[in-house]
JSON list of C-alpha atoms in Angstrom, two decimals:
[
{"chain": "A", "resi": 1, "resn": "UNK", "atom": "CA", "xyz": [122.80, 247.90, 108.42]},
{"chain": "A", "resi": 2, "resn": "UNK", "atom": "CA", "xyz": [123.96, 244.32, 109.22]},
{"chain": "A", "resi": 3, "resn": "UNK", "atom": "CA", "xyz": [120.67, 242.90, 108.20]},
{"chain": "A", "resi": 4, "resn": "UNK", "atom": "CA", "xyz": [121.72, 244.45, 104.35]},
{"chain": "A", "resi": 5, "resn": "UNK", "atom": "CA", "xyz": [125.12, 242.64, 104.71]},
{"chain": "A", "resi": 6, "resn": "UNK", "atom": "CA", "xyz": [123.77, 239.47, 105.13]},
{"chain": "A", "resi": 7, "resn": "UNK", "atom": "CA", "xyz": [121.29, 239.91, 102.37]},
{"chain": "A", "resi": 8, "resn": "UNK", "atom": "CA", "xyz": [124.33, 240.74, 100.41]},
{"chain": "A", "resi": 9, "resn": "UNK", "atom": "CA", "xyz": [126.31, 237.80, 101.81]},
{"chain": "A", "resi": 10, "resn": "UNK", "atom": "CA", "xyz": [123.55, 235.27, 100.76]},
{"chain": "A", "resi": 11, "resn": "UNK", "atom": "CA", "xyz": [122.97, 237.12, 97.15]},
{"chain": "A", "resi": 12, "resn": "UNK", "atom": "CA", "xyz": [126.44, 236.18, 96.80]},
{"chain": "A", "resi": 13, "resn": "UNK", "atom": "CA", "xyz": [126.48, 232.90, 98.25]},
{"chain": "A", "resi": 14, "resn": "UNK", "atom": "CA", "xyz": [123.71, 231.33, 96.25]},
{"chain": "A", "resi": 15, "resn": "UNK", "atom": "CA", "xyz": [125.09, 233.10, 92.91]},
{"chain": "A", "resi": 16, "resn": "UNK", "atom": "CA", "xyz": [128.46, 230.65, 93.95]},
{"chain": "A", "resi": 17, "resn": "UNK", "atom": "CA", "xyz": [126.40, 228.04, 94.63]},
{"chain": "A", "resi": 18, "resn": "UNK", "atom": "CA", "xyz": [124.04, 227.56, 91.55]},
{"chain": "A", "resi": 19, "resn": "UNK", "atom": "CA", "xyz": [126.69, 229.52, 89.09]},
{"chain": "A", "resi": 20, "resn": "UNK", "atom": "CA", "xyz": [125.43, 227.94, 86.09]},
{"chain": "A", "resi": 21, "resn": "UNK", "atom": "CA", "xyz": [122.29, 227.06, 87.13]},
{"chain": "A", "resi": 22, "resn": "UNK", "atom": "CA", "xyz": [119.80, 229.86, 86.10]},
{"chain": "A", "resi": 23, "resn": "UNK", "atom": "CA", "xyz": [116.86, 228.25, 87.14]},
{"chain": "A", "resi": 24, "resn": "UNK", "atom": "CA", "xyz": [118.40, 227.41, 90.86]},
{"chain": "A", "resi": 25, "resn": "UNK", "atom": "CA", "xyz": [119.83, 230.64, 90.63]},
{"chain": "A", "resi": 26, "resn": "UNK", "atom": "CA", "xyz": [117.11, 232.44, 90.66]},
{"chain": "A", "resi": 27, "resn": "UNK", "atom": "CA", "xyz": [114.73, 230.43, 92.65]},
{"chain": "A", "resi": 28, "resn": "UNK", "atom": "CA", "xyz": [117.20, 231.04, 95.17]},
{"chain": "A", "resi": 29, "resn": "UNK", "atom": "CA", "xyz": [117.57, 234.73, 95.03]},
{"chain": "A", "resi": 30, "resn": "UNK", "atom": "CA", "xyz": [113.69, 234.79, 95.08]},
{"chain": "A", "resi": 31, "resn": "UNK", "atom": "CA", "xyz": [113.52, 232.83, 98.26]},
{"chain": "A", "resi": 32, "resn": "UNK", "atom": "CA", "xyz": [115.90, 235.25, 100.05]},
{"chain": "A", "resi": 33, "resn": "UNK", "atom": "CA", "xyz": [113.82, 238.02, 98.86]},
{"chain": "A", "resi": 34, "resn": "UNK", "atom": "CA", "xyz": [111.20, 236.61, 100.21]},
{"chain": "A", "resi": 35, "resn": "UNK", "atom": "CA", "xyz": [112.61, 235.92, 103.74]},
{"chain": "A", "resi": 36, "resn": "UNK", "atom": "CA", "xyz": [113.74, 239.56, 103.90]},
{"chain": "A", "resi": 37, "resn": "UNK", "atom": "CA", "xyz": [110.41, 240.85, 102.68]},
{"chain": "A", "resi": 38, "resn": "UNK", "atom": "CA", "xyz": [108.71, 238.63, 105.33]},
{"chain": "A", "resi": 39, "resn": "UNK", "atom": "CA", "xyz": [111.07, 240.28, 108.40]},
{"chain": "A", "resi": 40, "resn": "UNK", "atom": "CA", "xyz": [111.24, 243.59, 107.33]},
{"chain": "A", "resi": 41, "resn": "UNK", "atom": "CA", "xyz": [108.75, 244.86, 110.07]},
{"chain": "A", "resi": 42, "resn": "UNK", "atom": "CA", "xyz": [110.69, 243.19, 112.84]},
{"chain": "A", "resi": 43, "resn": "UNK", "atom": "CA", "xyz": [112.08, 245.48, 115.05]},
{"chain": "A", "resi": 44, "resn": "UNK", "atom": "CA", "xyz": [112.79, 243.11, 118.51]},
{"chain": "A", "resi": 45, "resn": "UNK", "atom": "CA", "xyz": [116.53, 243.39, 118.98]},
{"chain": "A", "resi": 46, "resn": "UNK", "atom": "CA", "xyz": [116.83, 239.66, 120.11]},
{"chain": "A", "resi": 47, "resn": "UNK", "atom": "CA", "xyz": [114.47, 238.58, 116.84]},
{"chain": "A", "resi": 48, "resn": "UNK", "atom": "CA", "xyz": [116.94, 240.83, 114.31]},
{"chain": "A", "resi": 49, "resn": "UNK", "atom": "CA", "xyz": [120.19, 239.13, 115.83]},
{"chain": "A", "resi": 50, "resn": "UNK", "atom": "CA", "xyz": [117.72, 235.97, 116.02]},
{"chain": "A", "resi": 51, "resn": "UNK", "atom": "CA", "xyz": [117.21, 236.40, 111.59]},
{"chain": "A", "resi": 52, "resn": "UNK", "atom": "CA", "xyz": [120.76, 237.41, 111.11]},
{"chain": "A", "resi": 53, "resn": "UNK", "atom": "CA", "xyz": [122.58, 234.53, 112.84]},
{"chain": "A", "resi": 54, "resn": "UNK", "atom": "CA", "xyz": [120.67, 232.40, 110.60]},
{"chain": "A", "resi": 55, "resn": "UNK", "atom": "CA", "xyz": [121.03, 234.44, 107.80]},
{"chain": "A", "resi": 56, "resn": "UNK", "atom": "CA", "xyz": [124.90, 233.80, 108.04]},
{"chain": "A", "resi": 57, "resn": "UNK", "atom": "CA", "xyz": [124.08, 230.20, 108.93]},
{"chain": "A", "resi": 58, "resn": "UNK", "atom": "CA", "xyz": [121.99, 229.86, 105.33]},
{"chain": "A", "resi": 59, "resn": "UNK", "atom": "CA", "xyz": [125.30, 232.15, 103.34]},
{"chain": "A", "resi": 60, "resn": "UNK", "atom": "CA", "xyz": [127.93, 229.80, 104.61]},
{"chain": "A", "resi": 61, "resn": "UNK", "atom": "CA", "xyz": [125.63, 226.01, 104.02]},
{"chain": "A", "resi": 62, "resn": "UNK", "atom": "CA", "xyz": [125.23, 227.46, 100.51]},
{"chain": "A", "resi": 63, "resn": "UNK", "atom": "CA", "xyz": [128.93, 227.69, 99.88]},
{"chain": "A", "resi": 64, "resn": "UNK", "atom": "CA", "xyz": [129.55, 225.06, 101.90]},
{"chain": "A", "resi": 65, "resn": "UNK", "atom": "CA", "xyz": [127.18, 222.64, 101.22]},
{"chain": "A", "resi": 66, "resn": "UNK", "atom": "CA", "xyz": [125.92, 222.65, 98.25]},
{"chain": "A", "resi": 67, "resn": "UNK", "atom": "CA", "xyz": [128.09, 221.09, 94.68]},
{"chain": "A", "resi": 68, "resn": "UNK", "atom": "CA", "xyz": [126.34, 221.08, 91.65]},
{"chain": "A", "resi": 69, "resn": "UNK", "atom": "CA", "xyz": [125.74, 217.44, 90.10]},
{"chain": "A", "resi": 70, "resn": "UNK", "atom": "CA", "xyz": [125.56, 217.04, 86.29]},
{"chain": "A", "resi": 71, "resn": "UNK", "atom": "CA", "xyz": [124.98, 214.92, 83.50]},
{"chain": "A", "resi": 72, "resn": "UNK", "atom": "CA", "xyz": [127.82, 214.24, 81.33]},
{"chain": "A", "resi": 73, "resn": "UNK", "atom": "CA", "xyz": [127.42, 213.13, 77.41]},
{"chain": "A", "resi": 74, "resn": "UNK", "atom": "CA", "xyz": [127.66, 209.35, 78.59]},
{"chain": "A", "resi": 75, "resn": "UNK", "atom": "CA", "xyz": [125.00, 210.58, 80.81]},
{"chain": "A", "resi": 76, "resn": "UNK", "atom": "CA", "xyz": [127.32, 209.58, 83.88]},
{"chain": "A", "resi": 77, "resn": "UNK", "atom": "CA", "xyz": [126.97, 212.43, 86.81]},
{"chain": "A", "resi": 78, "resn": "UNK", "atom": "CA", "xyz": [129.72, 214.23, 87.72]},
{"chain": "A", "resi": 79, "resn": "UNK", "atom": "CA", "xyz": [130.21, 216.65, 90.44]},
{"chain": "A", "resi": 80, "resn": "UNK", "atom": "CA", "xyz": [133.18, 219.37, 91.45]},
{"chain": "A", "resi": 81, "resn": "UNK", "atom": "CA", "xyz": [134.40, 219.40, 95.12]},
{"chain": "A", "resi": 82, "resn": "UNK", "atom": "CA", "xyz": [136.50, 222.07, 95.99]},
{"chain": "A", "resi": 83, "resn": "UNK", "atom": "CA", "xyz": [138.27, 222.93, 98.70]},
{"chain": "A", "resi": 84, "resn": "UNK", "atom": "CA", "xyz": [135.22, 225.06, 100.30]},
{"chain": "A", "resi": 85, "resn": "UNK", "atom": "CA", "xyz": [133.35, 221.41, 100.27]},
{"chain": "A", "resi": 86, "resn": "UNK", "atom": "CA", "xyz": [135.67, 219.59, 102.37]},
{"chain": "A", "resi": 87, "resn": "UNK", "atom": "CA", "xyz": [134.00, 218.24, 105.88]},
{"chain": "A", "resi": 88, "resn": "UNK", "atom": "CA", "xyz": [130.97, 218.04, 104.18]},
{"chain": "A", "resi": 89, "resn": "UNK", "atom": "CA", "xyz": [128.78, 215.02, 103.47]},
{"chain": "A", "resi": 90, "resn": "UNK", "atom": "CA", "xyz": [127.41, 214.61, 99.71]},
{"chain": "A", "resi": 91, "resn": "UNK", "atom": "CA", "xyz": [123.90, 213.17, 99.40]},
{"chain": "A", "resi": 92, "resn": "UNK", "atom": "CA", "xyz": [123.78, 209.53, 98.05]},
{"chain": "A", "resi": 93, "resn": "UNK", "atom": "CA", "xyz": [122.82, 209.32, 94.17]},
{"chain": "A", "resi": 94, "resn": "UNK", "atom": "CA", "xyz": [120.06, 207.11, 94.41]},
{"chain": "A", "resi": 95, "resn": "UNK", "atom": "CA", "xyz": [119.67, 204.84, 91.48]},
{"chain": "A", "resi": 96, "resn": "UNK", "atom": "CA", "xyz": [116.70, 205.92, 89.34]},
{"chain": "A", "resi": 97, "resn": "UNK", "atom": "CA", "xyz": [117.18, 209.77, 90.59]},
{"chain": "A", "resi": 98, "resn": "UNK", "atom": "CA", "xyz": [117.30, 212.31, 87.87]},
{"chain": "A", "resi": 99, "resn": "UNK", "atom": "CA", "xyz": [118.76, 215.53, 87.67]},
{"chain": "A", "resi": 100, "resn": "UNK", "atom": "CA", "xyz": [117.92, 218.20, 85.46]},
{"chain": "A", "resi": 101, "resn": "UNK", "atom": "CA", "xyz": [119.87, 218.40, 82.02]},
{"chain": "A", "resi": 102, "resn": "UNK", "atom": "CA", "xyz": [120.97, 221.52, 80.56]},
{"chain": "A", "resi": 103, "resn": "UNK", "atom": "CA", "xyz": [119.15, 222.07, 77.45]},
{"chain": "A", "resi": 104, "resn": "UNK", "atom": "CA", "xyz": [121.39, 221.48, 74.64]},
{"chain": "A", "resi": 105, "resn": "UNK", "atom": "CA", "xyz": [121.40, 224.29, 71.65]},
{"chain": "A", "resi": 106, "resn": "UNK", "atom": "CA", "xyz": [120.44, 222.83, 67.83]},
{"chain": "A", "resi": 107, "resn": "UNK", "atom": "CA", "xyz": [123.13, 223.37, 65.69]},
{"chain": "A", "resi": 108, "resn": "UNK", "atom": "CA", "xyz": [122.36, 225.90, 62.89]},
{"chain": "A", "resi": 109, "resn": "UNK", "atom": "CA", "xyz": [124.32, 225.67, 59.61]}
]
């Protein structure tokens, strides 16, 4: 039953972290899929607590860690910290780095 919390927990988590961000969104929930597809047959007591300690580990760097970076109209980046963020480190921009723009919708008349 814990195992499904956690899976729960990180479903959650990433859909905080990459709100927004369909693609991240659900690259994310696939890997998590994955990782619980790929334990499922584990039945070693010390492995389970092993895969959910680190399951909790992954749930709390995604809300903790991660803070979305995007391109404004003057093509400046611009990210949100909140108050979940603080302690953390960001990543350097690096000049020349690009992030992925958000499609913009052609106007119809």
């Amino acid at each position: 039953m814990q195992g499904l919390q956690v899976y729960r927990q990180l479903l959650r988590s990433a859909s905080h972290a990459f709100k927004g961000d369909d693609f991240m969104l659900a690259a994310a929930k696939q890997e998590i899929r994955s990782k619980l597809e790929g334990s499922r047959q584990v039945t070693d007591a010390a492995q389970l607590e092993q895969l959910i300690n680190e399951g909790k580990e992954a749930a709390a760097f995604l809300r903790t860690a991660i803070v979305q970076a995007t391109a404004n109209d003057k093509g400046h980046i611009e990210m949100e910290v909140k108050k979940e963020h603080t302690g953390s480190v960001a990543e350097p921009i690096a000049p020349g780095m690009t992030l992925p723009r958000e499609k913009r919708k052609k106007k119809t008349e």
